[in-house]
Short mmCIF file of C-alpha atoms in Angstrom, two decimals:
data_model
loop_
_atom_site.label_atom_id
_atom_site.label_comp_id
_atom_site.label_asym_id
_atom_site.label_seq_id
_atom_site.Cartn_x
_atom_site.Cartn_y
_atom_site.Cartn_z
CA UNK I 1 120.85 57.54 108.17
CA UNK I 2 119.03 54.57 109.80
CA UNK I 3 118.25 56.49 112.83
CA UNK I 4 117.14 59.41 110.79
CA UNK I 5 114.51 57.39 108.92
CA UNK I 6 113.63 55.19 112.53
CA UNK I 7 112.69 58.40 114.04
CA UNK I 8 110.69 59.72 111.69
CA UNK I 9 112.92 62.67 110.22
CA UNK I 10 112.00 61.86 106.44
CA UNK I 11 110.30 59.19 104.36
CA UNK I 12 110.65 57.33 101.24
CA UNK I 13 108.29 58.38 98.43
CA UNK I 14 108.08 57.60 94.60
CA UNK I 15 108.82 60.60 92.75
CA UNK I 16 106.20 62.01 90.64
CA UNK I 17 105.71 62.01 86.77
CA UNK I 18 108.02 64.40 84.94
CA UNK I 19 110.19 65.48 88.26
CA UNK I 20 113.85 64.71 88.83
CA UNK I 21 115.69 63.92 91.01
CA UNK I 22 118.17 66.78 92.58
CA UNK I 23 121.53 65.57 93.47
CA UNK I 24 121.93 65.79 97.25
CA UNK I 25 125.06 65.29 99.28
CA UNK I 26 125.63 65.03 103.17
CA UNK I 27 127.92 67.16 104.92
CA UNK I 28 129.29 66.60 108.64
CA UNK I 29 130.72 69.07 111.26
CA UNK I 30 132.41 68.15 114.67
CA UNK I 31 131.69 70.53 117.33
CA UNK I 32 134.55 70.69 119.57
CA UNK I 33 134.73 72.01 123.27
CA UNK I 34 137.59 74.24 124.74
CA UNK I 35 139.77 70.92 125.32
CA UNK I 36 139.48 70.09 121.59
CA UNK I 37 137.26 67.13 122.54
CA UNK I 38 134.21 66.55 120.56
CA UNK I 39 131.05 67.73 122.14
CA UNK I 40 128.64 67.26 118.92
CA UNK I 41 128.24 65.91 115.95
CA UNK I 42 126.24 67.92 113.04
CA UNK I 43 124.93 66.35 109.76
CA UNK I 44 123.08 68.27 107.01
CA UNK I 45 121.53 67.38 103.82
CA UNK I 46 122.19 69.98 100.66
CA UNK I 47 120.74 69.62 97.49
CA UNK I 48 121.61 71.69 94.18
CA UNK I 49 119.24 73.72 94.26
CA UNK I 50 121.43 76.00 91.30
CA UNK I 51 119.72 72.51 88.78
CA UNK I 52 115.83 73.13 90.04
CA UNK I 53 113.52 74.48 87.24
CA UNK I 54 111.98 77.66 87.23
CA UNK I 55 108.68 76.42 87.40
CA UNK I 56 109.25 75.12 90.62
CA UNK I 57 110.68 77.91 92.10
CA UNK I 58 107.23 79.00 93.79
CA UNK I 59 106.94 76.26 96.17
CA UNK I 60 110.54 76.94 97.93
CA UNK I 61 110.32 81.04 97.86
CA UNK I 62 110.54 82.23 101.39
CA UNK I 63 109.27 86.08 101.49
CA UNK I 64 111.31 87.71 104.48
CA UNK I 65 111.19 91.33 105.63
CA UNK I 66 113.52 94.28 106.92
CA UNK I 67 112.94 95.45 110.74
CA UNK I 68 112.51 98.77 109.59
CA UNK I 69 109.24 97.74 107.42
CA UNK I 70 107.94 95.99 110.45
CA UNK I 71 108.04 99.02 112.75
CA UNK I 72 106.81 101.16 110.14
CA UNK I 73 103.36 98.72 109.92
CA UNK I 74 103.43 98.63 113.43
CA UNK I 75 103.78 102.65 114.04
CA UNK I 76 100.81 102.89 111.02
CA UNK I 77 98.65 100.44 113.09
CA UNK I 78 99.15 102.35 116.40
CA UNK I 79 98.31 105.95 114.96
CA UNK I 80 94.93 104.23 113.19
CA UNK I 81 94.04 103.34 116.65
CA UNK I 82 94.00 99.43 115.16
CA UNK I 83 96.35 98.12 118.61
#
């Protein structure tokens, strides 16, 4: 966690008015090579995000798209002559 913070990964900051705090919990993977040795060592941060409000759903919504929608704006753009 020191190292984390040293190099910049995250910073401290005083919550705001009226938000709480999500719990948060740290979980840890070994990657291991063909020999069973350890090759890496993995760390990630997950929050409950199933506790969040609605309210603040907007600021973590991530739109994403199918393939097939993408070539179908892309075969639309090349028939308009708009490539």
């Amino acid at each position: 966690m020191t190292t984390c913070y040293e190099k910049g990964t995250f910073e401290i900051v005083d919550l705001p008015d009226r938000v709480v705090e999500l719990p948060s919990m740290f979980q840890y993977k070994l990657k291991t090579g063909p020999n069973c040795e350890t090759v890496k060592c993995k760390a990630r941060l997950c929050a409950r995000g199933d506790l969040q409000f609605d309210s603040e759903y907007g600021e973590t919504f991530a739109p994403t798209s199918r393939f097939s929608m993408i070539q179908l704006i892309v075969a639309i753009a090349v028939q308009a002559g708009l490539t």
